[in-house]
mmCIF file of C-alpha atoms in Angstrom:
data_model
loop_
_atom_site.group_PDB
_atom_site.id
_atom_site.type_symbol
_atom_site.label_atom_id
_atom_site.label_comp_id
_atom_site.label_asym_id
_atom_site.label_seq_id
_atom_site.Cartn_x
_atom_site.Cartn_y
_atom_site.Cartn_z
ATOM 1 C CA MET A 22 -0.077 0.084 0.051
ATOM 2 C CA HIS A 23 1.221 3.333 -0.850
ATOM 3 C CA VAL A 24 -0.640 5.644 1.601
ATOM 4 C CA PRO A 25 1.227 7.339 4.441
ATOM 5 C CA VAL A 26 -0.970 5.910 7.266
ATOM 6 C CA GLN A 27 -2.611 2.429 7.757
ATOM 7 C CA ALA A 28 -5.344 1.484 10.213
ATOM 8 C CA ILE A 29 -4.288 -1.904 11.993
ATOM 9 C CA ASP A 30 -6.289 -3.975 14.163
ATOM 10 C CA ARG A 31 -4.511 -5.380 17.324
ATOM 11 C CA GLU A 32 -4.983 -6.890 20.694
ATOM 12 C CA ILE A 33 -4.403 -4.628 23.705
ATOM 13 C CA TRP A 34 -3.192 -5.684 27.024
ATOM 14 C CA ARG A 35 -3.327 -2.966 29.795
ATOM 15 C CA ASP A 36 -3.296 -3.509 33.474
ATOM 16 C CA GLY A 37 -3.724 -7.279 33.145
ATOM 17 C CA VAL A 38 -6.994 -6.924 30.875
ATOM 18 C CA ALA A 39 -7.225 -7.783 27.211
ATOM 19 C CA SER A 40 -9.175 -5.871 24.623
ATOM 20 C CA GLU A 41 -9.149 -5.182 21.008
ATOM 21 C CA GLY A 42 -8.841 -2.023 18.965
ATOM 22 C CA THR A 43 -7.509 -0.273 16.000
ATOM 23 C CA ARG A 44 -4.365 1.850 15.790
ATOM 24 C CA LEU A 45 -3.197 4.223 12.990
ATOM 25 C CA ILE A 46 0.572 3.439 12.168
ATOM 26 C CA PRO A 47 2.750 5.035 9.443
ATOM 27 C CA GLU A 48 3.567 3.213 6.175
ATOM 28 C CA GLU A 49 7.246 2.330 5.380
ATOM 29 C CA THR A 50 7.710 1.849 1.668
ATOM 30 C CA PRO A 51 10.951 1.244 -0.497
ATOM 31 C CA LEU A 52 11.637 4.272 -2.412
ATOM 32 C CA ALA A 53 14.110 3.848 -5.404
ATOM 33 C CA LEU A 54 15.836 6.838 -6.735
ATOM 34 C CA THR A 55 16.930 6.376 -10.305
ATOM 35 C CA TYR A 56 18.874 8.859 -12.694
ATOM 36 C CA ASN A 57 18.733 8.338 -16.564
ATOM 37 C CA GLY A 58 17.601 4.716 -15.944
ATOM 38 C CA GLY A 59 20.219 3.644 -13.289
ATOM 39 C CA THR A 60 19.273 3.077 -9.663
ATOM 40 C CA TYR A 61 21.384 5.231 -7.280
ATOM 41 C CA ALA A 62 19.891 4.369 -3.981
ATOM 42 C CA VAL A 63 17.006 2.572 -2.314
ATOM 43 C CA MET A 64 15.686 4.098 0.792
ATOM 44 C CA MET A 65 12.617 3.057 3.187
ATOM 45 C CA GLY A 66 10.397 5.989 3.910
ATOM 46 C CA THR A 67 6.936 7.423 4.075
ATOM 47 C CA PRO A 68 5.184 7.514 0.686
ATOM 48 C CA GLN A 69 4.215 11.204 0.715
ATOM 49 C CA ASN A 70 5.660 14.331 -0.689
ATOM 50 C CA LEU A 71 7.776 12.260 -2.897
ATOM 51 C CA GLU A 72 8.601 14.963 -5.475
ATOM 52 C CA ASP A 73 10.145 16.934 -2.683
ATOM 53 C CA PHE A 74 12.044 13.768 -1.451
ATOM 54 C CA ALA A 75 13.564 13.147 -4.869
ATOM 55 C CA ILE A 76 14.598 16.632 -5.435
ATOM 56 C CA GLY A 77 15.857 17.346 -1.813
ATOM 57 C CA PHE A 78 17.876 14.034 -1.911
ATOM 58 C CA SER A 79 19.391 14.826 -5.156
ATOM 59 C CA LEU A 80 20.400 18.316 -3.860
ATOM 60 C CA ASP A 81 21.727 17.134 -0.551
ATOM 61 C CA GLU A 82 23.688 14.212 -2.082
ATOM 62 C CA GLY A 83 25.262 16.702 -4.496
ATOM 63 C CA VAL A 84 23.808 14.764 -7.539
ATOM 64 C CA ILE A 85 22.470 18.193 -8.749
ATOM 65 C CA LYS A 86 23.425 21.685 -7.978
ATOM 66 C CA SER A 87 19.918 23.222 -8.770
ATOM 67 C CA VAL A 88 16.266 21.924 -9.132
ATOM 68 C CA ASP A 89 16.633 22.979 -12.830
ATOM 69 C CA ASP A 90 19.256 20.177 -13.365
ATOM 70 C CA ILE A 91 16.355 17.650 -13.385
ATOM 71 C CA LYS A 92 14.923 17.707 -16.739
ATOM 72 C CA SER A 93 11.860 15.324 -15.823
ATOM 73 C CA LEU A 94 10.735 13.477 -12.770
ATOM 74 C CA ASP A 95 8.161 10.775 -12.463
ATOM 75 C CA VAL A 96 6.741 8.975 -9.528
ATOM 76 C CA VAL A 97 6.155 5.358 -10.517
ATOM 77 C CA ARG A 98 4.160 3.195 -8.054
ATOM 78 C CA LEU A 99 4.920 -0.410 -8.543
ATOM 79 C CA ASP A 100 3.433 -3.374 -6.502
ATOM 80 C CA GLU A 101 6.597 -3.613 -4.312
ATOM 81 C CA GLY A 102 7.507 0.008 -3.747
ATOM 82 C CA ILE A 103 7.854 3.336 -5.619
ATOM 83 C CA GLU A 104 10.443 4.330 -8.098
ATOM 84 C CA LEU A 105 11.495 8.071 -8.497
ATOM 85 C CA ARG A 106 12.650 8.372 -11.968
ATOM 86 C CA MET A 107 14.685 11.371 -12.679
ATOM 87 C CA TRP A 108 16.317 12.316 -15.965
ATOM 88 C CA LEU A 109 19.406 14.704 -15.925
ATOM 89 C CA ALA A 110 21.524 16.063 -18.736
ATOM 90 C CA PRO A 111 24.111 13.504 -20.230
ATOM 91 C CA GLU A 112 27.044 15.273 -18.647
ATOM 92 C CA ASP A 113 25.434 15.256 -15.185
ATOM 93 C CA ALA A 114 24.437 11.548 -15.344
ATOM 94 C CA ALA A 115 28.073 10.639 -16.355
ATOM 95 C CA ARG A 116 29.291 12.472 -13.519
ATOM 96 C CA ILE A 117 27.476 10.377 -10.930
ATOM 97 C CA SER A 118 27.597 6.930 -12.649
ATOM 98 C CA GLY A 119 30.750 5.915 -10.555
ATOM 99 C CA ARG A 120 29.207 6.664 -7.278
ATOM 100 C CA ARG A 121 25.847 4.948 -7.408
ATOM 101 C CA ARG A 122 24.547 3.543 -4.085
ATOM 102 C CA HIS A 123 23.703 0.025 -4.866
ATOM 103 C CA ILE A 124 23.152 -0.901 -1.197
ATOM 104 C CA ALA A 125 19.447 -0.525 -0.014
ATOM 105 C CA GLY A 126 19.294 1.373 3.147
ATOM 106 C CA PRO A 127 17.058 1.058 6.130
ATOM 107 C CA THR A 128 14.645 3.604 7.190
ATOM 108 C CA GLY A 129 16.131 6.966 6.611
ATOM 109 C CA CYS A 130 19.696 5.728 6.532
ATOM 110 C CA GLY A 131 21.671 8.839 5.887
ATOM 111 C CA LEU A 132 24.939 7.117 4.826
ATOM 112 C CA CYS A 133 23.983 3.738 3.545
ATOM 113 C CA GLY A 134 25.902 2.647 0.558
ATOM 114 C CA VAL A 135 28.724 5.183 1.036
ATOM 115 C CA ASP A 136 31.797 3.332 0.175
ATOM 116 C CA SER A 137 34.658 5.408 1.622
ATOM 117 C CA ILE A 138 35.290 7.315 4.915
ATOM 118 C CA ALA A 139 36.204 10.392 2.956
ATOM 119 C CA GLU A 140 32.621 10.574 1.413
ATOM 120 C CA ALA A 141 30.906 9.749 4.845
ATOM 121 C CA VAL A 142 32.864 12.868 6.471
ATOM 122 C CA ARG A 143 32.940 15.026 3.757
ATOM 123 C CA PRO A 144 33.257 18.875 4.719
ATOM 124 C CA ALA A 145 29.797 20.604 4.706
ATOM 125 C CA SER A 146 29.265 23.737 2.705
ATOM 126 C CA ILE A 147 30.027 26.919 4.159
ATOM 127 C CA VAL A 148 26.626 28.801 4.945
ATOM 128 C CA PRO A 149 26.339 32.662 4.548
ATOM 129 C CA GLN A 150 25.904 34.729 7.667
ATOM 130 C CA GLY A 151 22.208 34.902 7.112
ATOM 131 C CA GLN A 152 19.659 36.088 9.703
ATOM 132 C CA SER A 153 20.053 36.504 13.321
ATOM 133 C CA PHE A 154 17.432 35.449 15.831
ATOM 134 C CA THR A 155 16.307 36.162 19.392
ATOM 135 C CA PRO A 156 15.847 33.271 21.922
ATOM 136 C CA GLN A 157 12.130 34.107 21.736
ATOM 137 C CA GLN A 158 11.994 33.362 18.114
ATOM 138 C CA VAL A 159 13.784 30.048 18.588
ATOM 139 C CA MET A 160 11.360 28.928 21.168
ATOM 140 C CA ALA A 161 8.238 30.253 19.272
ATOM 141 C CA ALA A 162 9.542 28.309 16.082
ATOM 142 C CA MET A 163 9.837 24.948 17.916
ATOM 143 C CA GLN A 164 6.550 25.264 19.619
ATOM 144 C CA ALA A 165 4.886 25.892 16.197
ATOM 145 C CA ILE A 166 6.090 22.288 14.901
ATOM 146 C CA ALA A 167 3.732 20.010 16.773
ATOM 147 C CA PRO A 168 0.280 21.236 15.578
ATOM 148 C CA LEU A 169 1.351 20.982 12.033
ATOM 149 C CA GLN A 170 2.569 17.183 12.313
ATOM 150 C CA SER A 171 -0.493 15.715 10.770
ATOM 151 C CA ILE A 172 0.954 12.166 10.525
ATOM 152 C CA ASN A 173 2.715 12.216 13.857
ATOM 153 C CA MET A 174 -0.740 13.303 15.478
ATOM 154 C CA GLN A 175 -2.141 10.326 14.202
ATOM 155 C CA THR A 176 0.582 7.724 14.778
ATOM 156 C CA ARG A 177 3.271 9.232 17.212
ATOM 157 C CA ALA A 178 5.803 7.526 15.075
ATOM 158 C CA VAL A 179 7.376 9.971 12.539
ATOM 159 C CA HIS A 180 9.982 12.695 12.427
ATOM 160 C CA ALA A 181 9.481 16.132 11.084
ATOM 161 C CA ALA A 182 11.820 18.762 9.568
ATOM 162 C CA ALA A 183 10.494 22.345 9.121
ATOM 163 C CA PHE A 184 11.721 25.547 8.014
ATOM 164 C CA TRP A 185 10.905 28.890 9.926
ATOM 165 C CA SER A 186 11.336 32.527 9.107
ATOM 166 C CA PRO A 187 10.598 35.591 11.112
ATOM 167 C CA SER A 188 8.335 37.018 8.462
ATOM 168 C CA ASN A 189 6.208 33.907 7.605
ATOM 169 C CA GLY A 190 6.494 31.533 10.485
ATOM 170 C CA ILE A 191 6.622 27.952 9.455
ATOM 171 C CA VAL A 192 7.145 28.090 5.633
ATOM 172 C CA ALA A 193 7.329 24.308 5.012
ATOM 173 C CA LEU A 194 7.183 21.129 7.166
ATOM 174 C CA ARG A 195 7.624 17.535 5.942
ATOM 175 C CA GLU A 196 7.189 14.363 7.763
ATOM 176 C CA ASP A 197 8.866 10.771 7.520
ATOM 177 C CA VAL A 198 9.537 7.571 9.386
ATOM 178 C CA GLY A 199 13.125 8.492 8.585
ATOM 179 C CA ARG A 200 14.603 11.707 9.885
ATOM 180 C CA HIS A 201 16.983 12.040 7.003
ATOM 181 C CA ASN A 202 14.323 11.699 4.634
ATOM 182 C CA ALA A 203 12.240 14.266 6.431
ATOM 183 C CA LEU A 204 15.019 16.784 5.944
ATOM 184 C CA ASP A 205 15.552 15.738 2.328
ATOM 185 C CA LYS A 206 11.797 16.355 1.854
ATOM 186 C CA LEU A 207 12.114 19.663 3.267
ATOM 187 C CA ALA A 208 15.072 20.619 1.113
ATOM 188 C CA GLY A 209 13.095 19.694 -2.062
ATOM 189 C CA ALA A 210 10.065 21.686 -0.925
ATOM 190 C CA LEU A 211 12.313 24.819 -0.270
ATOM 191 C CA ALA A 212 14.085 24.460 -3.638
ATOM 192 C CA ARG A 213 10.885 23.977 -5.530
ATOM 193 C CA SER A 214 9.603 27.191 -3.881
ATOM 194 C CA ARG A 215 12.842 29.152 -4.475
ATOM 195 C CA THR A 216 12.922 29.924 -0.727
ATOM 196 C CA ASN A 217 15.911 31.737 0.492
ATOM 197 C CA ALA A 218 17.083 29.678 3.364
ATOM 198 C CA SER A 219 19.560 32.249 4.672
ATOM 199 C CA ALA A 220 16.561 34.025 6.146
ATOM 200 C CA GLY A 221 15.395 31.304 8.583
ATOM 201 C CA MET A 222 15.969 28.278 10.616
ATOM 202 C CA VAL A 223 15.774 24.567 10.092
ATOM 203 C CA LEU A 224 13.984 22.671 12.846
ATOM 204 C CA LEU A 225 14.191 18.963 13.705
ATOM 205 C CA THR A 226 12.149 16.754 15.954
ATOM 206 C CA SER A 227 15.207 14.344 16.011
ATOM 207 C CA ARG A 228 18.693 14.172 17.184
ATOM 208 C CA VAL A 229 21.614 15.718 15.169
ATOM 209 C CA SER A 230 23.946 13.565 13.513
ATOM 210 C CA VAL A 231 26.681 14.800 11.003
ATOM 211 C CA GLU A 232 24.566 13.994 7.916
ATOM 212 C CA MET A 233 21.790 16.240 9.294
ATOM 213 C CA VAL A 234 24.298 19.028 9.560
ATOM 214 C CA GLN A 235 25.618 18.319 5.946
ATOM 215 C CA LYS A 236 22.075 18.455 4.620
ATOM 216 C CA THR A 237 21.321 21.801 6.483
ATOM 217 C CA ALA A 238 24.474 23.370 5.028
ATOM 218 C CA ALA A 239 23.380 21.989 1.453
ATOM 219 C CA ILE A 240 20.129 23.843 2.013
ATOM 220 C CA GLY A 241 22.025 26.891 3.017
ATOM 221 C CA ALA A 242 20.272 27.629 6.467
ATOM 222 C CA PRO A 243 22.477 29.441 9.080
ATOM 223 C CA VAL A 244 20.687 27.997 12.045
ATOM 224 C CA LEU A 245 19.779 24.305 12.873
ATOM 225 C CA VAL A 246 17.585 23.626 15.902
ATOM 226 C CA ALA A 247 16.840 20.267 17.258
ATOM 227 C CA VAL A 248 14.961 18.661 20.191
ATOM 228 C CA SER A 249 17.699 16.185 21.038
ATOM 229 C CA ALA A 250 21.531 16.348 21.506
ATOM 230 C CA PRO A 251 24.020 16.392 18.749
ATOM 231 C CA THR A 252 26.949 14.136 18.351
ATOM 232 C CA ALA A 253 30.399 15.471 18.725
ATOM 233 C CA LEU A 254 31.104 15.133 15.022
ATOM 234 C CA ALA A 255 27.974 17.112 14.191
ATOM 235 C CA VAL A 256 29.135 19.893 16.477
ATOM 236 C CA ARG A 257 32.644 20.017 14.746
ATOM 237 C CA THR A 258 30.986 19.944 11.286
ATOM 238 C CA ALA A 259 28.535 22.524 12.122
ATOM 239 C CA ASN A 260 31.270 24.776 13.651
ATOM 240 C CA ALA A 261 33.427 24.321 10.362
ATOM 241 C CA ALA A 262 30.336 25.074 8.104
ATOM 242 C CA GLY A 263 29.412 28.252 9.979
ATOM 243 C CA ILE A 264 26.127 26.893 11.271
ATOM 244 C CA THR A 265 24.678 27.946 14.460
ATOM 245 C CA LEU A 266 23.723 24.629 16.121
ATOM 246 C CA ILE A 267 21.006 24.670 18.863
ATOM 247 C CA ALA A 268 19.909 21.373 20.451
ATOM 248 C CA ILE A 269 18.158 20.026 23.356
ATOM 249 C CA ALA A 270 15.380 22.688 22.606
ATOM 250 C CA ARG A 271 12.627 21.919 24.961
ATOM 251 C CA SER A 272 9.747 23.981 26.618
ATOM 252 C CA ASP A 273 12.153 25.477 29.131
ATOM 253 C CA GLY A 274 14.983 26.568 26.858
ATOM 254 C CA PHE A 275 17.824 25.341 24.733
ATOM 255 C CA GLU A 276 21.558 25.046 24.334
ATOM 256 C CA VAL A 277 23.696 26.647 21.723
ATOM 257 C CA PHE A 278 26.749 24.492 20.651
ATOM 258 C CA THR A 279 28.323 26.646 17.771
ATOM 259 C CA HIS A 280 28.264 30.174 16.429
ATOM 260 C CA GLU A 281 26.237 31.687 19.343
ATOM 261 C CA GLY A 282 26.626 35.073 17.765
ATOM 262 C CA ARG A 283 23.538 34.598 15.676
ATOM 263 C CA ILE A 284 21.411 34.392 18.940
ATOM 264 C CA SER A 285 20.787 37.858 20.398
ATOM 265 C CA ALA A 286 21.560 38.009 24.054
ATOM 266 C CA ARG A 287 18.496 38.267 26.186
ATOM 267 C CA ARG A 288 17.555 37.924 29.749
ATOM 268 C CA ALA A 289 16.609 34.424 30.975
ATOM 269 C CA GLN A 290 13.366 35.907 32.219
ATOM 270 C CA GLU A 291 12.362 36.809 28.695
ATOM 271 C CA ILE A 292 12.701 33.204 27.617
ATOM 272 C CA ILE A 293 10.676 32.070 30.692
ATOM 273 C CA ASP A 294 7.908 34.600 29.539
ATOM 274 C CA VAL A 295 7.646 33.124 26.187
ATOM 275 C CA VAL A 296 6.756 29.618 27.485
ATOM 276 C CA ALA A 297 4.630 30.814 30.525
#
């Protein structure tokens, strides 16, 4: 089935008592990304916003430099999965022919199929200085995510990646069972809408690993905010890329790990007032 949510009957045991009921759970589908007829990667993901995923994955992987490099994109639904068929200019297709990912990755696997250490820890793009933000804006942005997570409200089982700007609030939000996929989908949505990422923040409902920083750098956002802690490599990569990495963003505040200069100094009481 290629719908994002399925209703499943199950037996429930609570407090020693058995009952029956139905639960909504997210679908997980093989997604094959192909360029000019050749398979580059097969990922497991949520079958929604697939054009965004195909474009964002291509940008974040460095397969293309612009959404305009994709000459055509078809979403082909097969019995066993979904194929995202993209056609590039011959010179672009030739450039990637030697680095195809023939390994099928588990749900949202950000580095599956990478066959060298250098590729796995490649330097991230350097982001522009971009926008600065107040602590109140960071808190308000993170609080705006939950009401927009339609799949997660039904299932409590998917990640979200969102983009927030001071002038428009949440510009785009994408969900997926894989946190990397959610960020790829967001990248595609921003590219298709020609959104200037230097004017806002990328928001994550997941932890921050190095590939999440690499993808944010490819998007060009100066600030990355996540609810969970980062890895040490993610912090080093964000610092080198010029990204302000904010993590452990909860209802009572957050922690800034790199390039704190983009966050305006405010009194702690002002942050408390936002969440009061």
